[in-house]
Coordinates of C-alpha atoms in Angstrom, one line a residue:
M1 CA -19.1 23.9 9.0
S2 CA -17.3 23.5 12.2
A3 CA -15.0 20.4 13.0
A4 CA -17.5 18.9 15.4
T5 CA -20.4 18.9 12.9
F6 CA -18.2 17.9 10.1
R7 CA -19.4 14.5 8.8
P8 CA -17.5 13.6 5.7
T9 CA -19.5 10.3 5.0
R10 CA -22.8 12.5 4.6
E11 CA -21.2 15.7 3.2
I12 CA -19.4 13.5 0.3
W13 CA -22.9 13.2 -1.2
L14 CA -23.9 16.8 -1.6
R15 CA -20.3 18.4 -1.8
P16 CA -17.7 16.0 -2.9
A17 CA -15.2 18.5 -3.8
G18 CA -15.2 20.8 -0.9
T19 CA -15.4 17.6 1.3
L20 CA -12.4 16.1 -0.1
R21 CA -10.5 19.3 0.0
R22 CA -11.1 19.4 3.7
I23 CA -10.3 15.8 4.4
T24 CA -7.1 16.4 2.4
R25 CA -6.1 19.4 4.6
E26 CA -6.9 17.5 7.8
N27 CA -5.6 14.0 7.0
P28 CA -5.0 13.0 3.5
Q29 CA -4.9 9.2 4.5
H30 CA -8.1 9.4 6.0
W31 CA -9.9 5.9 5.7
V32 CA -8.2 5.4 2.2
L33 CA -7.1 2.0 2.9
L34 CA -10.4 1.0 4.9
L35 CA -12.6 2.4 2.1
T36 CA -10.6 0.7 -0.7
A37 CA -10.7 -2.7 1.1
L38 CA -14.4 -2.5 2.0
A39 CA -15.1 -1.7 -1.6
G40 CA -13.5 -4.9 -2.6
L41 CA -14.6 -7.1 0.3
L42 CA -18.5 -6.6 0.2
P43 CA -18.8 -7.6 -3.7
S44 CA -17.0 -10.8 -3.0
L45 CA -19.2 -11.5 0.3
I46 CA -22.5 -11.2 -1.7
D47 CA -21.5 -13.3 -4.7
F48 CA -23.4 -16.2 -4.2
S49 CA -22.6 -18.0 -7.5
D50 CA -20.6 -20.2 -5.7
H51 CA -20.1 -21.3 -2.1
R52 CA -16.6 -23.0 -2.3
S53 CA -13.9 -21.7 -0.2
G54 CA -11.6 -21.7 -3.3
Y55 CA -13.9 -19.6 -5.2
L56 CA -14.0 -17.1 -2.3
V57 CA -10.3 -16.9 -2.2
R58 CA -10.2 -16.2 -5.9
S59 CA -12.9 -13.6 -5.7
L60 CA -11.1 -11.8 -3.1
V61 CA -7.6 -11.9 -5.0
S62 CA -9.1 -11.1 -8.4
H63 CA -11.6 -8.5 -7.8
G64 CA -11.6 -8.2 -4.0
V65 CA -9.5 -6.5 -1.3
F66 CA -6.2 -7.1 -3.3
G67 CA -7.7 -5.9 -6.6
E68 CA -9.0 -2.7 -5.2
L69 CA -5.9 -1.9 -3.4
L70 CA -3.9 -2.5 -6.6
Q71 CA -6.4 -0.5 -8.6
L72 CA -6.0 2.3 -6.1
L73 CA -2.2 2.5 -6.5
I74 CA -2.1 2.3 -10.4
M75 CA -5.0 4.3 -10.9
G76 CA -3.7 7.2 -8.6
Y77 CA -0.4 7.0 -10.2
L78 CA -1.8 7.2 -13.8
V79 CA -4.1 10.1 -13.0
N80 CA -1.0 12.0 -11.5
A81 CA 1.1 11.3 -14.4
L82 CA -1.3 12.2 -17.2
S83 CA -2.8 15.3 -15.3
P84 CA -0.1 17.5 -16.9
W85 CA -1.2 16.5 -20.4
F86 CA -4.7 17.8 -20.0
G87 CA -3.5 21.0 -18.4
G88 CA -3.6 20.0 -14.5
R89 CA -1.2 19.7 -11.7
D90 CA -0.2 16.7 -9.7
G91 CA -2.9 15.8 -7.6
S92 CA -0.2 14.0 -5.1
H93 CA -2.2 12.5 -2.1
M94 CA -5.7 13.8 -2.7
T95 CA -5.9 12.0 -6.0
Y96 CA -5.7 8.7 -3.8
L97 CA -8.0 10.1 -1.3
V98 CA -10.5 10.9 -4.3
I99 CA -10.4 7.3 -5.7
A100 CA -11.0 5.6 -2.3
W101 CA -13.8 8.0 -1.3
S102 CA -15.6 7.8 -4.5
N103 CA -16.4 4.1 -3.1
I104 CA -18.7 5.4 -0.6
P105 CA -21.9 4.8 -2.4
L106 CA -20.8 1.5 -3.6
I107 CA -20.0 0.4 -0.2
S108 CA -23.3 1.6 1.1
T109 CA -25.4 -0.4 -1.6
G110 CA -23.1 -3.3 -0.9
A111 CA -23.9 -3.0 2.9
I112 CA -27.6 -2.9 2.0
W113 CA -27.5 -6.2 -0.2
L114 CA -25.6 -8.1 2.2
V115 CA -28.4 -7.3 4.8
L116 CA -30.9 -8.1 2.2
F117 CA -29.3 -11.4 1.4
A118 CA -28.8 -12.2 4.9
F119 CA -32.8 -11.6 5.4
L120 CA -33.6 -13.9 2.5
A121 CA -31.6 -16.6 3.4
A122 CA -32.9 -16.3 7.2
A123 CA -36.3 -16.6 5.4
G124 CA -35.4 -19.9 3.7
L125 CA -35.0 -18.6 0.3
E126 CA -31.9 -20.6 -1.6
P127 CA -29.7 -18.5 -3.8
S128 CA -30.1 -21.0 -6.8
G129 CA -33.9 -21.2 -6.5
G130 CA -35.9 -18.9 -4.4
L131 CA -33.6 -15.9 -4.9
D132 CA -33.5 -16.2 -8.5
Q133 CA -37.3 -16.5 -8.6
W134 CA -37.5 -13.4 -6.2
M135 CA -35.0 -11.5 -8.5
M136 CA -37.4 -11.8 -11.4
S137 CA -40.0 -9.8 -9.5
W138 CA -40.8 -5.8 -10.1
R139 CA -38.6 -5.2 -7.0
T140 CA -35.4 -6.3 -9.3
V141 CA -36.3 -3.2 -11.4
A142 CA -36.4 -0.8 -8.5
L143 CA -33.1 -2.3 -7.1
F144 CA -31.5 -2.0 -10.7
A145 CA -32.6 1.7 -10.8
V146 CA -31.1 2.2 -7.0
Q147 CA -27.9 0.7 -8.4
L148 CA -27.7 2.9 -11.5
A149 CA -28.2 6.0 -9.4
I150 CA -25.4 4.6 -6.9
A151 CA -23.2 4.2 -10.0
G152 CA -23.9 7.6 -11.0
C153 CA -23.1 9.0 -7.4
C154 CA -19.5 7.3 -7.6
V155 CA -19.0 8.7 -10.8
Y156 CA -20.1 12.2 -9.8
I157 CA -17.8 12.0 -6.7
L158 CA -14.8 10.8 -8.7
V159 CA -14.9 13.4 -11.3
S160 CA -15.7 16.2 -9.0
G161 CA -12.8 15.1 -6.7
T162 CA -10.4 14.6 -9.5
A163 CA -11.3 18.1 -11.0
A164 CA -10.5 19.7 -7.6
A165 CA -7.2 17.6 -6.8
L166 CA -5.9 18.3 -10.4
G167 CA -7.2 21.6 -10.9
L168 CA -9.1 20.6 -13.9
S169 CA -12.5 21.4 -15.4
A170 CA -15.1 18.4 -14.7
V171 CA -14.8 17.3 -18.6
R172 CA -10.9 17.4 -18.6
A173 CA -10.9 15.5 -15.3
A174 CA -13.3 12.8 -16.7
A175 CA -11.1 12.4 -20.0
C176 CA -8.1 12.0 -17.7
L177 CA -9.7 9.2 -15.7
M178 CA -10.8 7.7 -18.8
V179 CA -7.6 7.4 -20.4
S180 CA -6.3 6.0 -17.1
W181 CA -8.7 3.4 -16.9
L182 CA -8.3 2.5 -20.7
L183 CA -4.6 2.1 -19.9
I184 CA -5.1 -0.2 -16.9
T185 CA -7.7 -2.3 -19.0
L186 CA -5.5 -2.5 -21.9
F187 CA -2.7 -3.5 -19.6
L188 CA -4.7 -6.3 -18.0
G189 CA -5.8 -7.6 -21.3
V190 CA -2.2 -8.0 -22.5
C191 CA -1.3 -9.6 -19.3
V192 CA -4.4 -12.1 -19.4
G193 CA -3.7 -12.7 -23.1
A194 CA 0.2 -13.6 -22.2
L195 CA -0.9 -16.3 -19.9
G196 CA -3.5 -17.7 -22.3
G197 CA -6.7 -16.3 -21.0
R198 CA -8.4 -16.3 -17.7
S199 CA -8.6 -20.0 -17.0
A200 CA -4.9 -20.3 -17.5
M201 CA -4.3 -17.2 -15.2
Q202 CA -6.5 -19.1 -12.5
S203 CA -4.6 -22.3 -12.9
V204 CA -1.3 -20.8 -12.3
F205 CA -1.9 -18.4 -9.5
L206 CA -5.2 -20.1 -7.9
P207 CA -5.7 -23.8 -8.4
E208 CA -9.0 -25.3 -7.5
F209 CA -9.6 -26.1 -3.8

């Protein structure tokens, strides 16, 4: 495919490994920070459980933009460091690119949800009332199925891209990703436990507004 017709945001759905290889050759930092930031920002914007500014700030820090950027750095480092244990090579910049671009399906879904919630709000459906009632309808089942499909796309892009970056089979790449994710989860669990739980962590870093 020529450079003039190469559209990575479209090709990533069908040919993730080849698309990510080409992006790495042309610009290994292409949209890495932008996609990571959007992946953290959109879920925070569509979270209607609390409208207080303090909650939004905590959301953005804990699992928003900051959280996604931190996850990108740690996950990318761990995957590259663990790759030789699974018979692979150091993926270098491509590993970070793969992690960032695997958020494309998530970002697409988040944008759709944001538009949907904005439409419902304009129609006068309150998140605590009308929206909850609407969410109980048959449309919820369809949207849940779509979310599962989107999650599957994210995993497909992540595993395929990681396999290409590290020179591993899909199974070994998935195992490397799983071990990296477990190490991050264990580390976070130890940190939260040392701080006395989530409530203690929030009170230390992000007091109520």
